[in-house]
PDB file of C-alpha atoms in Angstrom:
ATOM      1  CA  MET A   1     120.040 104.791  98.356  1.00 60.00           C
ATOM      2  CA  THR A   2     117.851 107.061  96.258  1.00 83.00           C
ATOM      3  CA  PHE A   3     114.025 106.333  96.535  1.00 92.00           C
ATOM      4  CA  THR A   4     111.601 107.900  93.894  1.00 93.00           C
ATOM      5  CA  LEU A   5     107.722 108.981  94.269  1.00 94.00           C
ATOM      6  CA  ASP A   6     105.372 106.758  92.535  1.00 96.00           C
ATOM      7  CA  PRO A   7     105.200 108.602  89.024  1.00 96.00           C
ATOM      8  CA  GLN A   8     101.222 108.377  89.196  1.00 96.00           C
ATOM      9  CA  LEU A   9     101.547 109.622  92.910  1.00 95.00           C
ATOM     10  CA  ALA A  10     103.748 112.607  91.713  1.00 93.00           C
ATOM     11  CA  ALA A  11     101.511 113.446  89.162  1.00 94.00           C
ATOM     12  CA  VAL A  12      98.636 113.968  91.226  1.00 89.00           C
ATOM     13  CA  ILE A  13     100.395 115.233  94.474  1.00 84.00           C
ATOM     14  CA  GLY A  14     101.847 118.225  92.703  1.00 76.00           C
ATOM     15  CA  PRO A  15      99.081 119.660  91.443  1.00 75.00           C
ATOM     16  CA  PHE A  16      97.670 119.199  95.184  1.00 66.00           C
ATOM     17  CA  LEU A  17     100.380 120.977  96.632  1.00 63.00           C
ATOM     18  CA  ALA A  18     100.380 123.648  93.894  1.00 60.00           C
ATOM     19  CA  ALA A  19      96.696 124.767  95.491  1.00 60.00           C
ATOM     20  CA  VAL A  20      97.779 124.528  99.225  1.00 59.00           C
ATOM     21  CA  PRO A  21      98.746 128.259 100.285  1.00 60.00           C
ATOM     22  CA  ALA A  22     102.376 127.909 101.251  1.00 66.00           C
ATOM     23  CA  VAL A  23     102.863 128.221 104.983  1.00 70.00           C
ATOM     24  CA  GLU A  24     105.759 127.722 107.473  1.00 81.00           C
ATOM     25  CA  PRO A  25     105.384 124.239 108.575  1.00 86.00           C
ATOM     26  CA  PRO A  26     104.756 124.600 112.641  1.00 94.00           C
ATOM     27  CA  PRO A  27     107.501 123.853 115.269  1.00 96.00           C
ATOM     28  CA  ALA A  28     107.259 120.394 116.972  1.00 96.00           C
ATOM     29  CA  GLY A  29     104.990 120.315 119.809  1.00 96.00           C
ATOM     30  CA  ASP A  30     102.507 123.035 118.000  1.00 97.00           C
ATOM     31  CA  TRP A  31      99.549 120.275 117.662  1.00 97.00           C
ATOM     32  CA  LYS A  32      96.762 123.348 117.461  1.00 97.00           C
ATOM     33  CA  THR A  33      98.146 124.578 113.879  1.00 96.00           C
ATOM     34  CA  ARG A  34      98.781 120.468 112.860  1.00 96.00           C
ATOM     35  CA  ARG A  35      94.731 119.727 113.670  1.00 97.00           C
ATOM     36  CA  MET A  36      93.960 122.715 111.921  1.00 95.00           C
ATOM     37  CA  ASN A  37      96.266 122.484 108.910  1.00 92.00           C
ATOM     38  CA  ILE A  38      95.719 118.870 108.108  1.00 92.00           C
ATOM     39  CA  GLU A  39      91.998 118.539 108.635  1.00 94.00           C
ATOM     40  CA  ALA A  40      91.593 121.276 106.271  1.00 90.00           C
ATOM     41  CA  ALA A  41      93.781 119.132 103.799  1.00 87.00           C
ATOM     42  CA  LEU A  42      91.793 116.176 104.626  1.00 88.00           C
ATOM     43  CA  ALA A  43      88.413 117.869 103.913  1.00 88.00           C
ATOM     44  CA  GLN A  44      89.890 119.334 100.655  1.00 82.00           C
ATOM     45  CA  MET A  45      90.477 115.395  99.620  1.00 79.00           C
ATOM     46  CA  ILE A  46      87.328 114.293 101.025  1.00 79.00           C
ATOM     47  CA  ALA A  47      85.489 116.715  98.283  1.00 73.00           C
ATOM     48  CA  ALA A  48      86.950 115.328  95.479  1.00 73.00           C
ATOM     49  CA  LEU A  49      86.034 111.466  96.860  1.00 76.00           C
ATOM     50  CA  PRO A  50      82.371 110.610  95.005  1.00 76.00           C
ATOM     51  CA  ALA A  51      79.932 109.768  97.594  1.00 77.00           C
ATOM     52  CA  PRO A  52      79.047 105.669  98.188  1.00 87.00           C
ATOM     53  CA  GLU A  53      75.310 104.651  97.354  1.00 84.00           C
ATOM     54  CA  GLY A  54      73.658 102.341  99.598  1.00 90.00           C
ATOM     55  CA  VAL A  55      75.288 102.772 102.719  1.00 95.00           C
ATOM     56  CA  ALA A  56      73.113 103.852 105.621  1.00 95.00           C
ATOM     57  CA  THR A  57      74.151 105.300 108.920  1.00 96.00           C
ATOM     58  CA  THR A  58      72.912 104.933 112.960  1.00 97.00           C
ATOM     59  CA  ASP A  59      74.624 106.815 115.723  1.00 98.00           C
ATOM     60  CA  HIS A  60      74.996 105.868 118.879  1.00 98.00           C
ATOM     61  CA  GLU A  61      76.455 106.930 122.336  1.00 98.00           C
ATOM     62  CA  ILE A  62      77.983 104.954 125.037  1.00 98.00           C
ATOM     63  CA  ASN A  63      79.695 105.822 128.212  1.00 97.00           C
ATOM     64  CA  ALA A  64      83.580 105.320 128.362  1.00 96.00           C
ATOM     65  CA  HIS A  65      85.633 103.860 131.086  1.00 93.00           C
ATOM     66  CA  ASP A  66      85.503 107.333 133.072  1.00 96.00           C
ATOM     67  CA  GLY A  67      81.648 107.783 132.419  1.00 96.00           C
ATOM     68  CA  ALA A  68      82.339 110.356 129.774  1.00 97.00           C
ATOM     69  CA  THR A  69      79.746 109.944 126.552  1.00 98.00           C
ATOM     70  CA  ILE A  70      81.649 109.033 123.279  1.00 97.00           C
ATOM     71  CA  ALA A  71      79.947 108.842 120.270  1.00 98.00           C
ATOM     72  CA  LEU A  72      79.885 105.486 117.663  1.00 98.00           C
ATOM     73  CA  ARG A  73      78.503 105.511 113.795  1.00 98.00           C
ATOM     74  CA  TRP A  74      77.330 102.142 112.551  1.00 98.00           C
ATOM     75  CA  TYR A  75      77.479 101.568 108.936  1.00 97.00           C
ATOM     76  CA  THR A  76      75.434  99.035 106.908  1.00 95.00           C
ATOM     77  CA  ALA A  77      74.946  98.440 103.108  1.00 93.00           C
ATOM     78  CA  ARG A  78      72.006  97.149 101.028  1.00 80.00           C
ATOM     79  CA  THR A  79      73.996  94.122 100.635  1.00 69.00           C
ATOM     80  CA  SER A  80      74.941  93.527 103.989  1.00 63.00           C
ATOM     81  CA  VAL A  81      74.028  90.139 105.622  1.00 67.00           C
ATOM     82  CA  PRO A  82      74.520  89.012 108.841  1.00 73.00           C
ATOM     83  CA  GLY A  83      78.016  87.576 109.824  1.00 93.00           C
ATOM     84  CA  PRO A  84      81.498  89.894 110.211  1.00 97.00           C
ATOM     85  CA  ALA A  85      81.603  93.331 111.499  1.00 97.00           C
ATOM     86  CA  VAL A  86      84.768  95.626 111.530  1.00 98.00           C
ATOM     87  CA  LEU A  87      85.490  98.527 114.637  1.00 98.00           C
ATOM     88  CA  TYR A  88      87.309 101.311 112.387  1.00 98.00           C
ATOM     89  CA  PHE A  89      89.713 103.911 114.098  1.00 98.00           C
ATOM     90  CA  HIS A  90      90.278 107.003 111.951  1.00 98.00           C
ATOM     91  CA  GLY A  91      93.810 108.420 111.595  1.00 97.00           C
ATOM     92  CA  GLY A  92      95.340 111.825 112.704  1.00 97.00           C
ATOM     93  CA  GLY A  93      98.187 111.066 114.708  1.00 98.00           C
ATOM     94  CA  MET A  94      96.321 110.990 117.845  1.00 98.00           C
ATOM     95  CA  ILE A  95      95.810 114.772 117.681  1.00 98.00           C
ATOM     96  CA  LEU A  96      93.398 115.364 115.257  1.00 98.00           C
ATOM     97  CA  GLY A  97      90.342 114.037 112.932  1.00 97.00           C
ATOM     98  CA  SER A  98      86.819 112.666 113.575  1.00 97.00           C
ATOM     99  CA  VAL A  99      83.920 110.450 112.693  1.00 97.00           C
ATOM    100  CA  GLY A 100      82.643 112.851 110.402  1.00 95.00           C
ATOM    101  CA  LEU A 101      85.814 113.748 108.719  1.00 95.00           C
ATOM    102  CA  TYR A 102      86.408 110.026 107.856  1.00 95.00           C
ATOM    103  CA  ASP A 103      82.673 109.227 107.309  1.00 94.00           C
ATOM    104  CA  PRO A 104      83.265 108.791 103.305  1.00 92.00           C
ATOM    105  CA  TRP A 105      85.828 106.737 103.637  1.00 93.00           C
ATOM    106  CA  VAL A 106      84.456 104.115 106.171  1.00 96.00           C
ATOM    107  CA  ALA A 107      81.162 104.278 103.809  1.00 95.00           C
ATOM    108  CA  ARG A 108      83.491 103.591 100.687  1.00 94.00           C
ATOM    109  CA  TYR A 109      84.590 100.115 102.552  1.00 96.00           C
ATOM    110  CA  VAL A 110      81.117  99.268 103.492  1.00 96.00           C
ATOM    111  CA  SER A 111      79.749  99.849 100.137  1.00 94.00           C
ATOM    112  CA  ALA A 112      82.424  98.377  98.300  1.00 94.00           C
ATOM    113  CA  THR A 113      82.427  94.866 100.684  1.00 94.00           C
ATOM    114  CA  GLY A 114      78.868  94.852 102.243  1.00 93.00           C
ATOM    115  CA  VAL A 115      80.680  94.486 105.711  1.00 96.00           C
ATOM    116  CA  PRO A 116      79.132  96.568 108.398  1.00 96.00           C
ATOM    117  CA  MET A 117      81.650  98.858 110.427  1.00 98.00           C
ATOM    118  CA  LEU A 118      81.341 100.783 113.584  1.00 98.00           C
ATOM    119  CA  SER A 119      83.591 104.125 113.825  1.00 98.00           C
ATOM    120  CA  VAL A 120      84.630 105.414 117.047  1.00 98.00           C
ATOM    121  CA  GLU A 121      84.566 109.336 118.200  1.00 98.00           C
ATOM    122  CA  TYR A 122      87.536 108.540 120.687  1.00 98.00           C
ATOM    123  CA  ARG A 123      88.828 111.583 122.537  1.00 98.00           C
ATOM    124  CA  LEU A 124      92.046 113.003 121.158  1.00 98.00           C
ATOM    125  CA  ALA A 125      95.027 114.249 123.107  1.00 98.00           C
ATOM    126  CA  PRO A 126      96.818 116.394 124.318  1.00 98.00           C
ATOM    127  CA  GLU A 127      93.134 117.401 126.019  1.00 98.00           C
ATOM    128  CA  HIS A 128      92.724 113.524 126.505  1.00 98.00           C
ATOM    129  CA  PRO A 129      96.368 111.544 126.653  1.00 98.00           C
ATOM    130  CA  HIS A 130      96.716 108.007 127.140  1.00 98.00           C
ATOM    131  CA  PRO A 131      94.978 105.804 128.507  1.00 98.00           C
ATOM    132  CA  THR A 132      91.848 107.603 127.161  1.00 98.00           C
ATOM    133  CA  PRO A 133      92.178 107.100 123.679  1.00 98.00           C
ATOM    134  CA  VAL A 134      92.641 103.191 123.583  1.00 98.00           C
ATOM    135  CA  GLU A 135      90.350 102.620 126.374  1.00 98.00           C
ATOM    136  CA  ASP A 136      87.226 104.858 124.339  1.00 98.00           C
ATOM    137  CA  CYS A 137      88.453 102.354 121.702  1.00 98.00           C
ATOM    138  CA  TYR A 138      88.134  99.249 124.085  1.00 98.00           C
ATOM    139  CA  ALA A 139      84.680 100.500 125.250  1.00 98.00           C
ATOM    140  CA  ALA A 140      83.541 100.661 121.652  1.00 98.00           C
ATOM    141  CA  LEU A 141      84.622  96.862 121.138  1.00 98.00           C
ATOM    142  CA  ARG A 142      82.753  96.074 124.106  1.00 98.00           C
ATOM    143  CA  TRP A 143      79.518  97.554 122.954  1.00 98.00           C
ATOM    144  CA  LEU A 144      79.966  95.919 119.537  1.00 98.00           C
ATOM    145  CA  ALA A 145      80.288  92.690 121.224  1.00 98.00           C
ATOM    146  CA  ASP A 146      77.770  92.861 123.581  1.00 97.00           C
ATOM    147  CA  HIS A 147      75.176  94.074 120.780  1.00 97.00           C
ATOM    148  CA  ALA A 148      75.973  91.752 118.153  1.00 96.00           C
ATOM    149  CA  VAL A 149      73.126  89.705 117.890  1.00 93.00           C
ATOM    150  CA  GLU A 150      70.911  92.918 117.809  1.00 94.00           C
ATOM    151  CA  LEU A 151      73.207  94.175 115.014  1.00 95.00           C
ATOM    152  CA  GLY A 152      73.160  90.696 113.118  1.00 94.00           C
ATOM    153  CA  VAL A 153      76.975  90.229 114.037  1.00 96.00           C
ATOM    154  CA  ASP A 154      78.745  87.112 114.410  1.00 96.00           C
ATOM    155  CA  PRO A 155      80.787  87.894 117.492  1.00 95.00           C
ATOM    156  CA  ALA A 156      83.408  85.366 116.559  1.00 96.00           C
ATOM    157  CA  ARG A 157      84.001  87.621 113.191  1.00 97.00           C
ATOM    158  CA  ILE A 158      84.738  91.147 114.809  1.00 98.00           C
ATOM    159  CA  ALA A 159      87.914  93.045 113.433  1.00 98.00           C
ATOM    160  CA  VAL A 160      89.740  96.067 114.100  1.00 98.00           C
ATOM    161  CA  MET A 161      90.818  98.422 111.742  1.00 98.00           C
ATOM    162  CA  GLY A 162      92.403 101.694 111.673  1.00 98.00           C
ATOM    163  CA  ASP A 163      94.854 103.808 109.517  1.00 98.00           C
ATOM    164  CA  SER A 164      98.020 105.771 110.791  1.00 98.00           C
ATOM    165  CA  GLY A 165      97.335 106.837 114.400  1.00 98.00           C
ATOM    166  CA  GLY A 166      93.998 104.926 114.190  1.00 98.00           C
ATOM    167  CA  GLY A 167      95.967 101.845 113.094  1.00 98.00           C
ATOM    168  CA  GLY A 168      98.102 101.969 116.323  1.00 98.00           C
ATOM    169  CA  LEU A 169      94.982 102.060 118.323  1.00 99.00           C
ATOM    170  CA  ALA A 170      93.574  98.824 116.361  1.00 99.00           C
ATOM    171  CA  ALA A 171      96.813  97.155 117.554  1.00 99.00           C
ATOM    172  CA  ALA A 172      96.841  98.340 121.087  1.00 98.00           C
ATOM    173  CA  VAL A 173      92.904  97.112 121.189  1.00 98.00           C
ATOM    174  CA  ALA A 174      93.959  93.964 119.717  1.00 98.00           C
ATOM    175  CA  LEU A 175      96.497  93.422 123.103  1.00 98.00           C
ATOM    176  CA  LEU A 176      94.029  94.905 125.549  1.00 98.00           C
ATOM    177  CA  ALA A 177      91.069  92.544 124.307  1.00 98.00           C
ATOM    178  CA  ARG A 178      94.070  89.481 124.783  1.00 98.00           C
ATOM    179  CA  ASP A 179      94.886  90.667 128.315  1.00 98.00           C
ATOM    180  CA  ARG A 180      91.687  91.369 129.307  1.00 98.00           C
ATOM    181  CA  GLY A 181      90.129  88.161 128.359  1.00 97.00           C
ATOM    182  CA  GLY A 182      87.947  89.649 125.326  1.00 96.00           C
ATOM    183  CA  PRO A 183      86.227  90.252 123.420  1.00 98.00           C
ATOM    184  CA  ALA A 184      88.008  87.963 121.076  1.00 97.00           C
ATOM    185  CA  LEU A 185      89.131  89.209 117.689  1.00 98.00           C
ATOM    186  CA  ALA A 186      89.222  87.792 113.988  1.00 98.00           C
ATOM    187  CA  GLN A 187      91.293  89.958 112.584  1.00 98.00           C
ATOM    188  CA  GLN A 188      93.564  93.129 113.137  1.00 98.00           C
ATOM    189  CA  ILE A 189      93.640  95.629 110.092  1.00 99.00           C
ATOM    190  CA  LEU A 190      96.832  97.817 110.419  1.00 99.00           C
ATOM    191  CA  ILE A 191      97.279 100.569 107.365  1.00 98.00           C
ATOM    192  CA  TYR A 192     100.033 102.368 108.131  1.00 98.00           C
ATOM    193  CA  PRO A 193     100.213 102.158 111.863  1.00 98.00           C
ATOM    194  CA  MET A 194     101.699 104.673 114.420  1.00 98.00           C
ATOM    195  CA  LEU A 195     103.486 101.990 116.724  1.00 98.00           C
ATOM    196  CA  ASP A 196     106.235 103.156 118.141  1.00 98.00           C
ATOM    197  CA  ASP A 197     106.998 106.530 120.142  1.00 98.00           C
ATOM    198  CA  ARG A 198     110.782 106.533 119.700  1.00 97.00           C
ATOM    199  CA  ASN A 199     110.605 106.758 116.041  1.00 96.00           C
ATOM    200  CA  THR A 200     111.885 110.821 116.286  1.00 92.00           C
ATOM    201  CA  THR A 201     115.225 110.756 113.901  1.00 92.00           C
ATOM    202  CA  PRO A 202     114.612 111.833 110.666  1.00 92.00           C
ATOM    203  CA  ASP A 203     115.727 109.442 107.658  1.00 92.00           C
ATOM    204  CA  PRO A 204     117.330 111.613 105.193  1.00 92.00           C
ATOM    205  CA  ALA A 205     116.349 109.118 102.202  1.00 92.00           C
ATOM    206  CA  ILE A 206     112.309 109.366 103.162  1.00 93.00           C
ATOM    207  CA  ALA A 207     112.196 112.849 104.955  1.00 91.00           C
ATOM    208  CA  PRO A 208     111.617 114.609 101.375  1.00 90.00           C
ATOM    209  CA  PHE A 209     108.486 112.664 100.801  1.00 91.00           C
ATOM    210  CA  ALA A 210     107.225 112.462 104.254  1.00 91.00           C
ATOM    211  CA  GLY A 211     103.699 113.669 104.621  1.00 87.00           C
ATOM    212  CA  TRP A 212     103.767 112.941 108.340  1.00 95.00           C
ATOM    213  CA  ASN A 213     107.067 113.842 109.353  1.00 95.00           C
ATOM    214  CA  HIS A 214     109.210 113.293 112.197  1.00 96.00           C
ATOM    215  CA  ASP A 215     108.216 116.871 114.019  1.00 97.00           C
ATOM    216  CA  ASP A 216     104.665 115.567 113.412  1.00 97.00           C
ATOM    217  CA  ASN A 217     105.655 112.387 115.093  1.00 98.00           C
ATOM    218  CA  ILE A 218     107.340 113.879 118.192  1.00 98.00           C
ATOM    219  CA  THR A 219     104.152 116.054 118.224  1.00 98.00           C
ATOM    220  CA  GLY A 220     101.554 113.319 118.358  1.00 98.00           C
ATOM    221  CA  TRP A 221     103.612 111.061 120.939  1.00 98.00           C
ATOM    222  CA  GLY A 222     103.939 114.260 123.416  1.00 98.00           C
ATOM    223  CA  ALA A 223     100.550 115.288 122.918  1.00 98.00           C
ATOM    224  CA  LEU A 224      99.890 111.473 123.541  1.00 98.00           C
ATOM    225  CA  LEU A 225     102.312 110.532 126.493  1.00 98.00           C
ATOM    226  CA  GLY A 226     103.435 113.683 127.782  1.00 97.00           C
ATOM    227  CA  THR A 227     107.179 113.806 129.304  1.00 97.00           C
ATOM    228  CA  ALA A 228     107.018 109.817 129.435  1.00 97.00           C
ATOM    229  CA  ARG A 229     107.369 110.091 125.405  1.00 97.00           C
ATOM    230  CA  GLY A 230     110.468 107.851 124.701  1.00 96.00           C
ATOM    231  CA  GLY A 231     111.127 106.991 128.194  1.00 97.00           C
ATOM    232  CA  PRO A 232     111.369 103.531 129.455  1.00 96.00           C
ATOM    233  CA  ASP A 233     108.070 103.451 131.163  1.00 95.00           C
ATOM    234  CA  VAL A 234     105.612 103.453 127.918  1.00 98.00           C
ATOM    235  CA  SER A 235     102.743 101.303 128.144  1.00 98.00           C
ATOM    236  CA  PRO A 236     102.476  98.902 125.109  1.00 98.00           C
ATOM    237  CA  TYR A 237      98.866 100.120 125.380  1.00 98.00           C
ATOM    238  CA  ALA A 238     100.127 103.459 124.119  1.00 98.00           C
ATOM    239  CA  ALA A 239     102.870 102.417 121.832  1.00 98.00           C
ATOM    240  CA  PRO A 240     102.220  98.656 120.816  1.00 98.00           C
ATOM    241  CA  ALA A 241     105.557  98.303 119.652  1.00 98.00           C
ATOM    242  CA  ARG A 242     106.580  98.362 123.135  1.00 98.00           C
ATOM    243  CA  ALA A 243     104.926  95.123 124.097  1.00 98.00           C
ATOM    244  CA  ASP A 244     107.138  92.284 124.954  1.00 97.00           C
ATOM    245  CA  ASP A 245     104.842  89.639 124.042  1.00 98.00           C
ATOM    246  CA  LEU A 246     102.757  89.269 120.962  1.00 98.00           C
ATOM    247  CA  THR A 247     101.473  85.799 121.373  1.00 98.00           C
ATOM    248  CA  GLY A 248      97.951  85.170 121.233  1.00 98.00           C
ATOM    249  CA  LEU A 249      97.042  87.930 119.024  1.00 98.00           C
ATOM    250  CA  PRO A 250      94.572  87.712 116.207  1.00 98.00           C
ATOM    251  CA  PRO A 251      95.908  87.330 112.385  1.00 98.00           C
ATOM    252  CA  ALA A 252      97.168  90.915 111.083  1.00 98.00           C
ATOM    253  CA  TYR A 253      97.237  92.606 107.860  1.00 98.00           C
ATOM    254  CA  VAL A 254      99.818  95.191 107.979  1.00 98.00           C
ATOM    255  CA  GLU A 255      99.967  97.744 104.922  1.00 98.00           C
ATOM    256  CA  VAL A 256     102.684 100.884 104.594  1.00 98.00           C
ATOM    257  CA  GLY A 257     104.682 102.901 102.105  1.00 98.00           C
ATOM    258  CA  GLU A 258     108.002 102.695 101.346  1.00 97.00           C
ATOM    259  CA  LEU A 259     108.222 106.943 101.647  1.00 97.00           C
ATOM    260  CA  ASP A 260     106.609 106.784 105.087  1.00 98.00           C
ATOM    261  CA  ILE A 261     108.290 107.192 108.376  1.00 98.00           C
ATOM    262  CA  PHE A 262     106.167 104.446 109.962  1.00 98.00           C
ATOM    263  CA  ARG A 263     107.571 102.011 107.367  1.00 98.00           C
ATOM    264  CA  ASP A 264     110.094 100.325 109.469  1.00 98.00           C
ATOM    265  CA  GLU A 265     107.994  99.954 112.672  1.00 98.00           C
ATOM    266  CA  SER A 266     105.439  98.645 110.431  1.00 98.00           C
ATOM    267  CA  ILE A 267     107.980  96.102 109.168  1.00 98.00           C
ATOM    268  CA  GLU A 268     109.300  95.087 112.387  1.00 98.00           C
ATOM    269  CA  TYR A 269     105.971  94.655 114.298  1.00 98.00           C
ATOM    270  CA  ALA A 270     104.862  92.452 111.297  1.00 98.00           C
ATOM    271  CA  ARG A 271     108.282  90.447 111.663  1.00 98.00           C
ATOM    272  CA  ARG A 272     107.506  90.096 115.493  1.00 98.00           C
ATOM    273  CA  LEU A 273     104.015  89.042 115.210  1.00 98.00           C
ATOM    274  CA  SER A 274     105.192  86.276 112.746  1.00 98.00           C
ATOM    275  CA  VAL A 275     107.851  85.217 115.178  1.00 98.00           C
ATOM    276  CA  ALA A 276     105.139  84.991 117.853  1.00 98.00           C
ATOM    277  CA  GLY A 277     103.196  82.765 115.791  1.00 98.00           C
ATOM    278  CA  VAL A 278     100.388  84.956 114.294  1.00 98.00           C
ATOM    279  CA  SER A 279      99.532  84.707 110.873  1.00 98.00           C
ATOM    280  CA  ILE A 280     100.386  88.168 109.028  1.00 98.00           C
ATOM    281  CA  GLU A 281      99.973  89.739 105.991  1.00 98.00           C
ATOM    282  CA  LEU A 282     102.590  92.517 105.104  1.00 98.00           C
ATOM    283  CA  HIS A 283     102.486  94.897 101.878  1.00 98.00           C
ATOM    284  CA  VAL A 284     104.976  97.409 101.712  1.00 98.00           C
ATOM    285  CA  HIS A 285     104.101  99.768  98.392  1.00 98.00           C
ATOM    286  CA  PRO A 286     107.088 101.044  96.549  1.00 97.00           C
ATOM    287  CA  GLY A 287     106.827 104.940  95.937  1.00 96.00           C
ATOM    288  CA  ALA A 288     104.602 105.427  98.118  1.00 97.00           C
ATOM    289  CA  PRO A 289     104.415 108.029 101.098  1.00 96.00           C
ATOM    290  CA  HIS A 290     102.076 108.066 104.286  1.00 96.00           C
ATOM    291  CA  GLY A 291      98.296 108.622 103.229  1.00 94.00           C
ATOM    292  CA  PHE A 292      98.787 107.683  99.480  1.00 95.00           C
ATOM    293  CA  ASP A 293      95.690 105.994  99.325  1.00 93.00           C
ATOM    294  CA  ALA A 294      94.199 109.296 100.395  1.00 90.00           C
ATOM    295  CA  LEU A 295      96.077 111.337  97.648  1.00 89.00           C
ATOM    296  CA  GLY A 296      95.740 109.052  94.762  1.00 92.00           C
ATOM    297  CA  PRO A 297      93.024 106.684  95.222  1.00 91.00           C
ATOM    298  CA  GLU A 298      92.657 106.027  91.327  1.00 92.00           C
ATOM    299  CA  THR A 299      96.381 105.823  91.021  1.00 96.00           C
ATOM    300  CA  ASP A 300      97.504 102.062  90.308  1.00 98.00           C
ATOM    301  CA  VAL A 301      98.925 101.852  93.954  1.00 98.00           C
ATOM    302  CA  GLY A 302      95.860 103.002  95.504  1.00 96.00           C
ATOM    303  CA  ARG A 303      93.614 100.717  93.565  1.00 97.00           C
ATOM    304  CA  ARG A 304      95.876  97.880  94.516  1.00 98.00           C
ATOM    305  CA  ALA A 305      95.868  98.723  98.032  1.00 98.00           C
ATOM    306  CA  THR A 306      92.209  99.329  98.140  1.00 97.00           C
ATOM    307  CA  ALA A 307      91.289  96.068  96.483  1.00 98.00           C
ATOM    308  CA  ASP A 308      93.647  94.032  98.905  1.00 98.00           C
ATOM    309  CA  ARG A 309      91.723  95.798 101.732  1.00 98.00           C
ATOM    310  CA  VAL A 310      88.438  94.869 100.429  1.00 98.00           C
ATOM    311  CA  ARG A 311      89.537  91.305  99.800  1.00 98.00           C
ATOM    312  CA  VAL A 312      90.671  91.144 103.765  1.00 98.00           C
ATOM    313  CA  LEU A 313      87.024  92.231 104.830  1.00 97.00           C
ATOM    314  CA  THR A 314      84.915  90.040 102.655  1.00 95.00           C
ATOM    315  CA  GLY A 315      87.183  87.146 103.654  1.00 96.00           C
ATOM    316  CA  LEU A 316      86.524  87.749 107.355  1.00 96.00           C
TER     317      LEU A 316
END
């Protein structure tokens, strides 16, 4: 079978790649080079985004499970009204990214929906392997639930949302919240989520389009899990695809591109959620690679994806 990149995305990605200096891809395991290169590319994409208007931010600090201090950023729009809120976990394959880097994307969601969001500066692997990232994210959920009244948030209408590695963390926090008896979640919004540490064998049909490839995936999971990666003892709170029981989880919105190495694990997770009695909405975008919405926000597929996410957020 032969896949084809969406023509509008191809028209956008070609010039972008031509402007990026040609460098030898780093070997699997080199997280430092990946962090530097990918964060530089993300910053370049951000520079092309129009800044949303009418969004205010307030920074907070909380204590994590181990006593460390982590930062949170609370986003509100002029149109925000008391009601739902979203806890957002940025992407980066567990090894890169930050609240500041993702600031424009989160602000755009808030501007488009009026739904306030709390973005989490969770600590990154390999400096902070599992369980630190997910525990940081769960601590942020507890803080949001505990401060819901003063923030004008209905504690019964809190959702978790993330993309890529952040999507995996959102799924993991949903599992933790269920297993620890709360805080209750209204929705989990998983954007091309990173769910399964066993996904390390390249698919030749997808490999030519993979912006996040299997060497990257081996690096990210290895940084998070060390020698446990791919073995029998990986926690579902690190790799949610490992969870045996998906009952009792909040409704899920799952979205992935056809040319994303996370495609099959996302589809399978959505299928298993549905079998477990969890309401799911699944989107697989033809001709779309990982991060397609960041690469081509004004393409038809980018607009469709954004419109669906806005619909889900405003429906919380």
